[in-house]
Amino acid sequence: MKPAVKYTLGRLGLFVAAFAVLFLLTPLNVLVCAMVAFVASAALSFILLRGWRDEMAEQLGEMAARRTAEKDRLRSALAGDEDAAAAGDRVAAADVVEHRKNS
């Protein structure tokens, strides 16, 4: 499972669990229970989901680095660098293979 999906589902699960506990055990209004559950789940996720958050941040950082490298390569190719233009064909083919592997 992708790190972003795993982390998002973990956050959602913590919120639902906190909301259920508050709703069943306290005489608070539903909206107040939701607000308190939101804050509590955020605090809990900061502690409990640290590993998943780090995985997601690493994945997002790699994606940003790839996009930056591709943007730089495209700028070079547009400026007339023939090597950058030729490298783009290999990069695009590698991205297709990687995307198929991850899907």
Coordinates of N, CA, C and O in Angstrom, one line a residue:
M1 N 0.8 -1.2 0.0 CA 0.0 0.0 0.0 C 0.9 1.2 0.0 O 1.9 1.3 0.7
K2 N 0.5 2.2 -0.7 CA 1.3 3.5 -0.8 C 1.3 4.2 0.6 O 0.3 4.1 1.3
P3 N 2.4 4.8 0.9 CA 2.5 5.4 2.2 C 1.5 6.5 2.4 O 1.0 6.7 3.6
A4 N 1.1 7.3 1.4 CA 0.2 8.4 1.6 C -1.2 7.8 1.9 O -1.9 8.3 2.8
V5 N -1.6 6.7 1.3 CA -2.9 6.1 1.6 C -2.9 5.5 3.0 O -3.8 5.6 3.7
K6 N -1.8 4.8 3.3 CA -1.7 4.2 4.6 C -1.8 5.2 5.7 O -2.5 5.1 6.7
Y7 N -1.1 6.4 5.6 CA -1.1 7.4 6.6 C -2.5 8.1 6.7 O -3.0 8.3 7.8
T8 N -3.1 8.3 5.5 CA -4.4 8.9 5.5 C -5.5 8.0 6.2 O -6.3 8.5 7.0
L9 N -5.4 6.7 5.9 CA -6.3 5.8 6.5 C -6.1 5.7 8.0 O -7.0 5.5 8.8
G10 N -4.8 5.8 8.4 CA -4.5 5.8 9.8 C -5.0 7.0 10.6 O -5.6 6.9 11.7
R11 N -4.9 8.1 10.0 CA -5.5 9.4 10.5 C -7.0 9.3 10.7 O -7.6 9.6 11.7
L12 N -7.6 8.8 9.6 CA -9.1 8.6 9.6 C -9.5 7.6 10.7 O -10.5 7.9 11.4
G13 N -8.8 6.5 10.8 CA -9.1 5.5 11.8 C -9.0 6.1 13.2 O -9.8 5.8 14.1
L14 N -7.9 6.9 13.5 CA -7.8 7.5 14.8 C -8.9 8.5 15.1 O -9.4 8.5 16.2
F15 N -9.3 9.2 14.1 CA -10.4 10.2 14.3 C -11.7 9.4 14.6 O -12.5 9.8 15.5
V16 N -12.0 8.4 13.8 CA -13.3 7.6 14.1 C -13.2 6.9 15.5 O -14.3 7.0 16.2
A17 N -12.1 6.4 15.9 CA -12.0 5.8 17.2 C -12.2 6.8 18.3 O -12.9 6.6 19.3
A18 N -11.5 8.0 18.2 CA -11.7 9.0 19.2 C -13.1 9.5 19.2 O -13.7 9.8 20.3
F19 N -13.7 9.7 18.1 CA -15.1 10.2 18.0 C -16.1 9.2 18.7 O -16.9 9.5 19.4
A20 N -15.9 7.9 18.4 CA -16.7 6.9 18.9 C -16.6 6.8 20.5 O -17.6 6.7 21.2
V21 N -15.4 6.9 21.0 CA -15.2 6.9 22.4 C -15.9 8.1 23.1 O -16.6 8.0 24.0
L22 N -15.7 9.3 22.5 CA -16.3 10.5 23.1 C -17.8 10.5 22.9 O -18.5 10.8 23.9
F23 N -18.3 10.0 21.8 CA -19.7 10.0 21.6 C -20.4 9.1 22.6 O -21.5 9.4 23.1
L24 N -19.8 7.9 22.8 CA -20.4 6.9 23.6 C -20.3 7.2 25.1 O -21.1 6.8 25.9
L25 N -19.2 7.8 25.5 CA -18.9 7.9 26.9 C -19.1 9.3 27.5 O -19.0 9.5 28.7
T26 N -19.4 10.3 26.7 CA -19.6 11.6 27.2 C -21.0 12.2 26.8 O -21.5 11.8 25.7
P27 N -21.6 13.1 27.6 CA -22.9 13.6 27.2 C -22.7 14.9 26.3 O -23.6 15.8 26.3
L28 N -21.6 15.0 25.5 CA -21.4 16.2 24.7 C -22.2 16.2 23.4 O -22.6 15.1 23.0
N29 N -22.4 17.4 22.9 CA -23.0 17.5 21.6 C -22.2 16.8 20.5 O -21.0 16.7 20.7
V30 N -22.8 16.4 19.4 CA -22.1 15.6 18.4 C -21.0 16.5 17.8 O -19.9 16.0 17.5
L31 N -21.3 17.8 17.5 CA -20.3 18.7 16.9 C -19.1 18.9 17.9 O -18.0 18.9 17.4
V32 N -19.4 19.0 19.1 CA -18.3 19.2 20.1 C -17.5 17.9 20.2 O -16.2 17.9 20.2
C33 N -18.1 16.7 20.1 CA -17.4 15.5 20.1 C -16.5 15.4 18.8 O -15.4 14.9 18.9
A34 N -17.0 15.8 17.7 CA -16.2 15.8 16.5 C -15.0 16.7 16.6 O -13.9 16.4 16.1
M35 N -15.2 17.9 17.1 CA -14.1 18.8 17.3 C -13.0 18.3 18.2 O -11.8 18.4 17.9
V36 N -13.4 17.8 19.3 CA -12.5 17.2 20.3 C -11.8 16.0 19.7 O -10.6 15.8 19.9
A37 N -12.5 15.2 19.0 CA -12.0 14.0 18.4 C -10.9 14.4 17.3 O -9.9 13.8 17.2
F38 N -11.2 15.5 16.6 CA -10.3 16.0 15.6 C -9.0 16.4 16.2 O -7.9 16.0 15.7
V39 N -9.0 17.1 17.3 CA -7.8 17.6 18.0 C -7.1 16.4 18.6 O -5.8 16.3 18.5
A40 N -7.8 15.5 19.2 CA -7.2 14.3 19.9 C -6.5 13.4 18.8 O -5.4 12.9 19.1
S41 N -7.2 13.2 17.7 CA -6.6 12.3 16.7 C -5.4 13.0 16.1 O -4.5 12.3 15.7
A42 N -5.4 14.3 15.9 CA -4.2 14.9 15.4 C -3.0 14.7 16.4 O -1.9 14.4 15.9
A43 N -3.2 14.9 17.7 CA -2.2 14.7 18.6 C -1.7 13.2 18.7 O -0.5 13.0 18.7
L44 N -2.7 12.3 18.6 CA -2.3 10.9 18.6 C -1.5 10.5 17.4 O -0.6 9.7 17.4
S45 N -2.0 11.0 16.2 CA -1.3 10.7 15.0 C 0.1 11.2 15.0 O 1.0 10.6 14.4
F46 N 0.4 12.4 15.6 CA 1.7 12.9 15.7 C 2.7 11.9 16.4 O 3.8 11.8 16.0
I47 N 2.1 11.2 17.4 CA 2.9 10.3 18.1 C 2.9 8.9 17.5 O 3.9 8.3 17.3
L48 N 1.7 8.4 17.2 CA 1.6 7.0 16.8 C 1.9 6.7 15.4 O 2.3 5.6 15.0
L49 N 1.7 7.7 14.5 CA 1.9 7.4 13.1 C 3.2 8.1 12.5 O 3.3 8.4 11.3
R50 N 4.2 8.3 13.4 CA 5.4 8.9 13.0 C 6.1 8.2 11.8 O 6.5 8.8 10.9
G51 N 6.2 6.9 11.9 CA 6.8 6.1 10.9 C 6.1 6.2 9.5 O 6.8 6.4 8.5
W52 N 4.8 6.1 9.5 CA 4.1 6.3 8.3 C 4.2 7.7 7.7 O 4.2 7.8 6.5
R53 N 4.2 8.7 8.6 CA 4.3 10.0 8.1 C 5.7 10.3 7.5 O 5.8 10.9 6.5
D54 N 6.7 9.7 8.1 CA 8.1 9.8 7.5 C 8.2 9.1 6.2 O 8.8 9.6 5.2
E55 N 7.5 7.9 6.0 CA 7.5 7.2 4.7 C 6.8 8.1 3.7 O 7.3 8.2 2.5
M56 N 5.7 8.7 4.1 CA 5.0 9.5 3.1 C 5.8 10.7 2.7 O 5.9 11.1 1.5
A57 N 6.5 11.4 3.7 CA 7.3 12.5 3.4 C 8.5 12.1 2.5 O 8.8 12.9 1.6
E58 N 9.0 11.0 2.7 CA 10.1 10.5 1.8 C 9.6 10.3 0.4 O 10.3 10.7 -0.6
Q59 N 8.5 9.7 0.3 CA 7.9 9.4 -1.1 C 7.6 10.8 -1.8 O 7.9 10.9 -2.9
L60 N 7.0 11.7 -1.0 CA 6.7 13.0 -1.6 C 8.0 13.8 -2.0 O 8.1 14.4 -3.0
G61 N 9.1 13.6 -1.2 CA 10.3 14.2 -1.5 C 11.0 13.7 -2.8 O 11.5 14.4 -3.6
E62 N 10.9 12.3 -2.9 CA 11.4 11.7 -4.1 C 10.7 12.2 -5.4 O 11.3 12.4 -6.4
M63 N 9.4 12.3 -5.2 CA 8.5 12.7 -6.4 C 8.9 14.2 -6.7 O 9.0 14.5 -7.9
A64 N 9.1 15.0 -5.8 CA 9.5 16.4 -6.0 C 10.9 16.5 -6.7 O 11.1 17.3 -7.6
A65 N 11.8 15.6 -6.2 CA 13.1 15.6 -6.8 C 13.1 15.2 -8.3 O 13.8 15.8 -9.2
R66 N 12.3 14.2 -8.6 CA 12.1 13.7 -10.0 C 11.5 14.8 -10.8 O 11.9 15.0 -12.0
R67 N 10.5 15.4 -10.3 CA 9.9 16.5 -11.1 C 10.8 17.7 -11.4 O 10.9 18.2 -12.4
T68 N 11.6 18.0 -10.4 CA 12.6 19.1 -10.5 C 13.6 18.7 -11.6 O 14.0 19.5 -12.4
A69 N 14.1 17.5 -11.5 CA 15.1 17.0 -12.5 C 14.5 17.0 -13.9 O 15.2 17.4 -14.8
E70 N 13.3 16.6 -14.0 CA 12.7 16.5 -15.3 C 12.4 18.0 -15.8 O 12.6 18.2 -17.0
K71 N 12.1 18.9 -14.9 CA 11.9 20.3 -15.4 C 13.2 20.9 -15.8 O 13.2 21.6 -16.8
D72 N 14.3 20.6 -15.1 CA 15.6 21.1 -15.5 C 16.0 20.5 -16.8 O 16.6 21.2 -17.7
R73 N 15.7 19.2 -17.0 CA 16.1 18.6 -18.3 C 15.3 19.2 -19.5 O 15.8 19.5 -20.5
L74 N 14.0 19.4 -19.2 CA 13.2 20.0 -20.3 C 13.7 21.4 -20.6 O 13.7 21.8 -21.8
R75 N 14.0 22.2 -19.6 CA 14.5 23.6 -19.9 C 15.8 23.5 -20.7 O 16.0 24.3 -21.6
S76 N 16.7 22.5 -20.3 CA 17.9 22.4 -21.1 C 17.6 22.0 -22.5 O 18.2 22.5 -23.5
A77 N 16.7 21.1 -22.7 CA 16.3 20.6 -24.1 C 15.7 21.8 -24.9 O 16.0 21.9 -26.1
L78 N 14.9 22.6 -24.2 CA 14.3 23.7 -25.0 C 15.4 24.8 -25.3 O 15.2 25.5 -26.3
A79 N 16.4 24.8 -24.5 CA 17.5 25.8 -24.7 C 18.4 25.3 -25.8 O 19.3 26.1 -26.2
G80 N 18.2 24.1 -26.3 CA 19.0 23.6 -27.4 C 20.0 22.5 -27.1 O 20.8 22.1 -27.9
D81 N 20.0 22.0 -25.9 CA 20.9 20.9 -25.5 C 20.4 19.6 -26.0 O 19.4 19.1 -25.6
E82 N 21.1 19.1 -27.0 CA 20.7 17.9 -27.7 C 20.8 16.7 -26.7 O 20.0 15.7 -26.8
D83 N 21.8 16.7 -25.8 CA 22.0 15.5 -24.9 C 20.8 15.4 -24.0 O 20.3 14.4 -23.7
A84 N 20.3 16.6 -23.5 CA 19.1 16.6 -22.6 C 17.9 16.1 -23.4 O 17.0 15.4 -22.8
A85 N 17.7 16.5 -24.6 CA 16.6 16.1 -25.4 C 16.6 14.6 -25.6 O 15.6 13.9 -25.5
A86 N 17.8 14.0 -25.9 CA 17.9 12.6 -26.1 C 17.7 11.8 -24.8 O 17.2 10.7 -24.8
A87 N 18.2 12.4 -23.7 CA 18.0 11.7 -22.4 C 16.5 11.7 -22.0 O 16.1 10.8 -21.3
G88 N 15.7 12.6 -22.5 CA 14.3 12.6 -22.2 C 13.6 11.4 -22.7 O 12.7 10.9 -22.0
D89 N 14.0 10.9 -23.8 CA 13.3 9.6 -24.3 C 13.6 8.5 -23.3 O 12.7 7.7 -23.1
R90 N 14.8 8.4 -22.8 CA 15.1 7.3 -21.9 C 14.4 7.5 -20.5 O 14.0 6.6 -19.9
V91 N 14.3 8.8 -20.1 CA 13.7 9.1 -18.8 C 12.2 8.7 -18.9 O 11.6 8.1 -18.0
A92 N 11.5 9.1 -20.0 CA 10.1 8.8 -20.2 C 9.9 7.3 -20.2 O 8.9 6.8 -19.6
A93 N 10.7 6.6 -20.9 CA 10.5 5.1 -21.0 C 10.7 4.5 -19.6 O 10.0 3.6 -19.2
A94 N 11.7 5.0 -18.8 CA 11.9 4.4 -17.5 C 10.7 4.8 -16.5 O 10.3 4.0 -15.7
D95 N 10.1 6.0 -16.7 CA 9.0 6.3 -15.9 C 7.8 5.4 -16.2 O 7.1 5.1 -15.3
V96 N 7.6 5.1 -17.4 CA 6.5 4.2 -17.8 C 6.7 2.8 -17.1 O 5.7 2.3 -16.6
V97 N 7.9 2.3 -17.2 CA 8.2 1.0 -16.6 C 8.0 1.1 -15.1 O 7.4 0.2 -14.5
E98 N 8.5 2.1 -14.4 CA 8.3 2.3 -13.0 C 6.9 2.4 -12.6 O 6.4 1.8 -11.6
H99 N 6.1 3.2 -13.4 CA 4.7 3.4 -13.0 C 3.9 2.0 -13.1 O 3.1 1.7 -12.3
R100 N 4.2 1.2 -14.1 CA 3.6 -0.1 -14.3 C 4.0 -1.0 -13.1 O 3.1 -1.8 -12.7
K101 N 5.2 -0.9 -12.6 CA 5.6 -1.7 -11.5 C 4.9 -1.3 -10.2 O 4.6 -2.2 -9.4
N102 N 4.7 -0.1 -10.0 CA 4.1 0.4 -8.8 C 2.6 0.2 -8.8 O 2.0 0.3 -7.7
S103 N 2.0 0.1 -9.9 CA 0.5 0.0 -10.0 C 0.0 -1.4 -9.7 O 0.6 -2.4 -9.6

